[in-house]
Amino acid sequence: MFEHKMTYVNKLVNLKIIPTEQTQQALHTTKNSVALIISYSGQTNEIKPIVERIKINGGTIIAITSLNDSYLRKKADICLTMCSKENIINKIGTFSSKISSDYIIDLIYSLLFKKNYQELLIKKVSMNLDWDERRNESTHEKGKGE
C-alpha cells in the first residue's frame, strides 16, 4: 500500500521484505537513494550489512525503530521512534509495532503530499478519473461508468 501511495507524490518505492532481496537492493543504492528501514529492535544481524552498504554507497537512512540505543538508531541519518509496548522475547505478534510503523509511514506520505498539495491533488483526481474502474455517479455523469 505504501509503495502505491508514494506514486501519487512522484516517489518510486521499491519495498523488499525478504532479507536477501533487501541486501540486493542495498547493493544498488546511490547518494540519491533514501532507505526507509523499519525494525522494532534495530539490532538484528540481518540489517547490519544492509545499513553498512547503504552508508558506503552514500545513501540516506530513515529508521523507524523502538529501542533507544540500537545499532540502527546510531547509524540512521533520521530516526523516528515507534511504540515500544512489545516484549521482544515473549510477544505473540507484532500488533502495536505494526500499527505504530503503519501510522508513521502514513504520516510520511501525508507530509510529502502536503508539500505540493494542490498540484498533487489535481494529478491524483485526474489519474483516478482516467484509470479507476470503481466509478460512481458522484465522479461521472449519470449513465456513464458502472
PDB file of C-alpha atoms in Angstrom:
ATOM      1  CA  MET A   1       0.000   0.000   0.000  1.00  0.00           C
ATOM      2  CA  PHE A   2       2.815   2.435   0.903  1.00  0.00           C
ATOM      3  CA  GLU A   3       4.523   1.696  -2.410  1.00  0.00           C
ATOM      4  CA  HIS A   4       1.337   2.563  -4.285  1.00  0.00           C
ATOM      5  CA  LYS A   5       0.608   5.720  -2.279  1.00  0.00           C
ATOM      6  CA  MET A   6       4.080   7.078  -2.915  1.00  0.00           C
ATOM      7  CA  THR A   7       3.447   7.093  -6.680  1.00  0.00           C
ATOM      8  CA  TYR A   8       0.989   9.931  -6.014  1.00  0.00           C
ATOM      9  CA  VAL A   9       3.857  12.080  -4.710  1.00  0.00           C
ATOM     10  CA  ASN A  10       6.176  11.132  -7.585  1.00  0.00           C
ATOM     11  CA  LYS A  11       8.369   8.849  -5.460  1.00  0.00           C
ATOM     12  CA  LEU A  12       9.419   5.417  -6.638  1.00  0.00           C
ATOM     13  CA  VAL A  13       9.384   2.983  -3.724  1.00  0.00           C
ATOM     14  CA  ASN A  14      10.804  -0.497  -4.019  1.00  0.00           C
ATOM     15  CA  LEU A  15       9.645  -2.380  -0.953  1.00  0.00           C
ATOM     16  CA  LYS A  16      11.572  -5.522  -0.034  1.00  0.00           C
ATOM     17  CA  ILE A  17      10.610  -7.806   2.832  1.00  0.00           C
ATOM     18  CA  ILE A  18      12.883 -10.812   2.294  1.00  0.00           C
ATOM     19  CA  PRO A  19      16.372 -10.142   3.748  1.00  0.00           C
ATOM     20  CA  THR A  20      18.252 -11.394   0.659  1.00  0.00           C
ATOM     21  CA  GLU A  21      16.211  -9.022  -1.517  1.00  0.00           C
ATOM     22  CA  GLN A  22      16.908  -6.181   0.926  1.00  0.00           C
ATOM     23  CA  THR A  23      20.629  -6.899   0.691  1.00  0.00           C
ATOM     24  CA  GLN A  24      20.486  -6.954  -3.104  1.00  0.00           C
ATOM     25  CA  GLN A  25      18.597  -3.651  -3.133  1.00  0.00           C
ATOM     26  CA  ALA A  26      21.181  -2.104  -0.779  1.00  0.00           C
ATOM     27  CA  LEU A  27      23.953  -3.005  -3.236  1.00  0.00           C
ATOM     28  CA  HIS A  28      22.345  -0.714  -5.811  1.00  0.00           C
ATOM     29  CA  THR A  29      21.836   2.341  -3.612  1.00  0.00           C
ATOM     30  CA  THR A  30      23.465   5.636  -4.536  1.00  0.00           C
ATOM     31  CA  LYS A  31      23.924   9.035  -2.923  1.00  0.00           C
ATOM     32  CA  ASN A  32      20.441   9.846  -4.254  1.00  0.00           C
ATOM     33  CA  SER A  33      18.828   6.855  -2.521  1.00  0.00           C
ATOM     34  CA  VAL A  34      16.750   7.088   0.628  1.00  0.00           C
ATOM     35  CA  ALA A  35      16.238   3.852   2.527  1.00  0.00           C
ATOM     36  CA  LEU A  36      13.360   3.586   4.974  1.00  0.00           C
ATOM     37  CA  ILE A  37      14.327   0.784   7.355  1.00  0.00           C
ATOM     38  CA  ILE A  38      11.777  -0.498   9.843  1.00  0.00           C
ATOM     39  CA  SER A  39      12.998  -2.701  12.679  1.00  0.00           C
ATOM     40  CA  TYR A  40      11.479  -2.941  16.141  1.00  0.00           C
ATOM     41  CA  SER A  41      14.776  -3.741  17.855  1.00  0.00           C
ATOM     42  CA  GLY A  42      17.142  -2.181  15.334  1.00  0.00           C
ATOM     43  CA  GLN A  43      19.613  -4.851  16.394  1.00  0.00           C
ATOM     44  CA  THR A  44      19.099  -7.839  14.092  1.00  0.00           C
ATOM     45  CA  ASN A  45      22.122  -9.235  12.292  1.00  0.00           C
ATOM     46  CA  GLU A  46      20.176  -9.115   9.016  1.00  0.00           C
ATOM     47  CA  ILE A  47      20.038  -5.311   8.916  1.00  0.00           C
ATOM     48  CA  LYS A  48      23.678  -4.626   9.761  1.00  0.00           C
ATOM     49  CA  PRO A  49      25.190  -5.411   6.315  1.00  0.00           C
ATOM     50  CA  ILE A  50      22.261  -3.652   4.632  1.00  0.00           C
ATOM     51  CA  VAL A  51      22.817  -0.492   6.669  1.00  0.00           C
ATOM     52  CA  GLU A  52      26.584  -0.636   6.094  1.00  0.00           C
ATOM     53  CA  ARG A  53      26.194  -0.987   2.305  1.00  0.00           C
ATOM     54  CA  ILE A  54      23.752   1.921   2.106  1.00  0.00           C
ATOM     55  CA  LYS A  55      26.150   4.099   4.128  1.00  0.00           C
ATOM     56  CA  ILE A  56      29.154   3.060   1.968  1.00  0.00           C
ATOM     57  CA  ASN A  57      27.178   3.947  -1.170  1.00  0.00           C
ATOM     58  CA  GLY A  58      26.300   7.361   0.271  1.00  0.00           C
ATOM     59  CA  GLY A  59      22.575   6.754   0.694  1.00  0.00           C
ATOM     60  CA  THR A  60      20.384   8.303   3.366  1.00  0.00           C
ATOM     61  CA  ILE A  61      18.787   6.097   6.011  1.00  0.00           C
ATOM     62  CA  ILE A  62      15.494   6.919   7.695  1.00  0.00           C
ATOM     63  CA  ALA A  63      14.919   4.448  10.504  1.00  0.00           C
ATOM     64  CA  ILE A  64      11.707   3.562  12.254  1.00  0.00           C
ATOM     65  CA  THR A  65      12.674   1.683  15.385  1.00  0.00           C
ATOM     66  CA  SER A  66      11.912   1.383  19.060  1.00  0.00           C
ATOM     67  CA  LEU A  67      14.997   0.699  21.145  1.00  0.00           C
ATOM     68  CA  ASN A  68      16.870   3.833  22.170  1.00  0.00           C
ATOM     69  CA  ASP A  69      20.413   2.501  22.000  1.00  0.00           C
ATOM     70  CA  SER A  70      20.127   0.271  18.944  1.00  0.00           C
ATOM     71  CA  TYR A  71      22.574  -0.207  16.076  1.00  0.00           C
ATOM     72  CA  LEU A  72      20.027   1.099  13.575  1.00  0.00           C
ATOM     73  CA  ARG A  73      19.285   4.243  15.581  1.00  0.00           C
ATOM     74  CA  LYS A  74      23.012   5.032  15.811  1.00  0.00           C
ATOM     75  CA  LYS A  75      23.600   4.574  12.057  1.00  0.00           C
ATOM     76  CA  ALA A  76      20.462   6.287  10.741  1.00  0.00           C
ATOM     77  CA  ASP A  77      20.518   9.823   9.351  1.00  0.00           C
ATOM     78  CA  ILE A  78      16.975  10.340  10.637  1.00  0.00           C
ATOM     79  CA  CYS A  79      15.279   8.191  13.258  1.00  0.00           C
ATOM     80  CA  LEU A  80      11.573   8.046  14.043  1.00  0.00           C
ATOM     81  CA  THR A  81      10.516   6.189  17.179  1.00  0.00           C
ATOM     82  CA  MET A  82       7.749   3.613  17.105  1.00  0.00           C
ATOM     83  CA  CYS A  83       5.689   2.402  20.049  1.00  0.00           C
ATOM     84  CA  SER A  84       7.689   0.274  22.452  1.00  0.00           C
ATOM     85  CA  LYS A  85       4.961  -1.648  24.233  1.00  0.00           C
ATOM     86  CA  GLU A  86       6.036  -5.098  22.988  1.00  0.00           C
ATOM     87  CA  ASN A  87       8.287  -7.509  24.805  1.00  0.00           C
ATOM     88  CA  ILE A  88      10.779  -8.791  22.236  1.00  0.00           C
ATOM     89  CA  ILE A  89      11.129 -12.187  23.927  1.00  0.00           C
ATOM     90  CA  ASN A  90       7.563 -13.289  24.692  1.00  0.00           C
ATOM     91  CA  LYS A  91       5.359 -11.311  22.319  1.00  0.00           C
ATOM     92  CA  ILE A  92       2.728 -13.289  20.424  1.00  0.00           C
ATOM     93  CA  GLY A  93       2.661 -10.901  17.476  1.00  0.00           C
ATOM     94  CA  THR A  94       3.749  -7.517  16.246  1.00  0.00           C
ATOM     95  CA  PHE A  95       0.473  -5.757  16.983  1.00  0.00           C
ATOM     96  CA  SER A  96       1.475  -2.421  18.484  1.00  0.00           C
ATOM     97  CA  SER A  97       4.694  -2.068  16.476  1.00  0.00           C
ATOM     98  CA  LYS A  98       2.822  -2.812  13.222  1.00  0.00           C
ATOM     99  CA  ILE A  99       0.178  -0.190  13.982  1.00  0.00           C
ATOM    100  CA  SER A 100       2.861   2.271  15.070  1.00  0.00           C
ATOM    101  CA  SER A 101       5.047   1.809  11.963  1.00  0.00           C
ATOM    102  CA  ASP A 102       1.999   1.951   9.648  1.00  0.00           C
ATOM    103  CA  TYR A 103       0.988   5.219  11.275  1.00  0.00           C
ATOM    104  CA  ILE A 104       4.476   6.680  10.830  1.00  0.00           C
ATOM    105  CA  ILE A 105       4.722   5.749   7.135  1.00  0.00           C
ATOM    106  CA  ASP A 106       1.240   7.166   6.559  1.00  0.00           C
ATOM    107  CA  LEU A 107       2.460  10.398   8.152  1.00  0.00           C
ATOM    108  CA  ILE A 108       5.494  10.430   5.849  1.00  0.00           C
ATOM    109  CA  TYR A 109       3.217  10.047   2.843  1.00  0.00           C
ATOM    110  CA  SER A 110       0.813  12.760   4.001  1.00  0.00           C
ATOM    111  CA  LEU A 111       3.625  15.230   4.694  1.00  0.00           C
ATOM    112  CA  LEU A 112       5.125  14.632   1.245  1.00  0.00           C
ATOM    113  CA  PHE A 113       1.678  15.088  -0.315  1.00  0.00           C
ATOM    114  CA  LYS A 114       1.160  18.306   1.649  1.00  0.00           C
ATOM    115  CA  LYS A 115       4.342  19.850   0.198  1.00  0.00           C
ATOM    116  CA  ASN A 116       2.663  20.206  -3.225  1.00  0.00           C
ATOM    117  CA  TYR A 117      -0.930  19.617  -2.179  1.00  0.00           C
ATOM    118  CA  GLN A 118      -2.871  21.422  -4.914  1.00  0.00           C
ATOM    119  CA  GLU A 119      -0.754  20.119  -7.794  1.00  0.00           C
ATOM    120  CA  LEU A 120      -0.718  16.541  -6.456  1.00  0.00           C
ATOM    121  CA  LEU A 121      -4.441  16.554  -5.679  1.00  0.00           C
ATOM    122  CA  ILE A 122      -5.306  17.608  -9.227  1.00  0.00           C
ATOM    123  CA  LYS A 123      -2.987  14.925 -10.611  1.00  0.00           C
ATOM    124  CA  LYS A 124      -4.406  12.218  -8.307  1.00  0.00           C
ATOM    125  CA  VAL A 125      -8.027  13.047  -9.120  1.00  0.00           C
ATOM    126  CA  SER A 126      -7.226  13.173 -12.825  1.00  0.00           C
ATOM    127  CA  MET A 127      -5.481   9.794 -12.676  1.00  0.00           C
ATOM    128  CA  ASN A 128      -8.376   8.276 -10.763  1.00  0.00           C
ATOM    129  CA  LEU A 129     -10.895   9.552 -13.302  1.00  0.00           C
ATOM    130  CA  ASP A 130      -8.833   8.161 -16.166  1.00  0.00           C
ATOM    131  CA  TRP A 131      -7.875   4.796 -14.681  1.00  0.00           C
ATOM    132  CA  ASP A 132     -10.030   3.765 -11.732  1.00  0.00           C
ATOM    133  CA  GLU A 133     -12.799   1.387 -12.777  1.00  0.00           C
ATOM    134  CA  ARG A 134     -14.716   1.818  -9.480  1.00  0.00           C
ATOM    135  CA  ARG A 135     -16.567   4.930 -10.597  1.00  0.00           C
ATOM    136  CA  ASN A 136     -19.811   6.156  -9.147  1.00  0.00           C
ATOM    137  CA  GLU A 137     -22.325   8.874 -10.007  1.00  0.00           C
ATOM    138  CA  SER A 138     -20.562  11.487  -7.907  1.00  0.00           C
ATOM    139  CA  THR A 139     -17.441  11.257 -10.116  1.00  0.00           C
ATOM    140  CA  HIS A 140     -19.061  10.746 -13.527  1.00  0.00           C
ATOM    141  CA  GLU A 141     -22.040  11.942 -15.436  1.00  0.00           C
ATOM    142  CA  LYS A 142     -25.121   9.831 -14.835  1.00  0.00           C
ATOM    143  CA  GLY A 143     -25.330   6.994 -17.332  1.00  0.00           C
ATOM    144  CA  LYS A 144     -21.572   6.706 -17.805  1.00  0.00           C
ATOM    145  CA  GLY A 145     -19.378   4.459 -15.707  1.00  0.00           C
ATOM    146  CA  GLU A 146     -20.892   1.465 -13.869  1.00  0.00           C
TER     147      GLU A 146
END
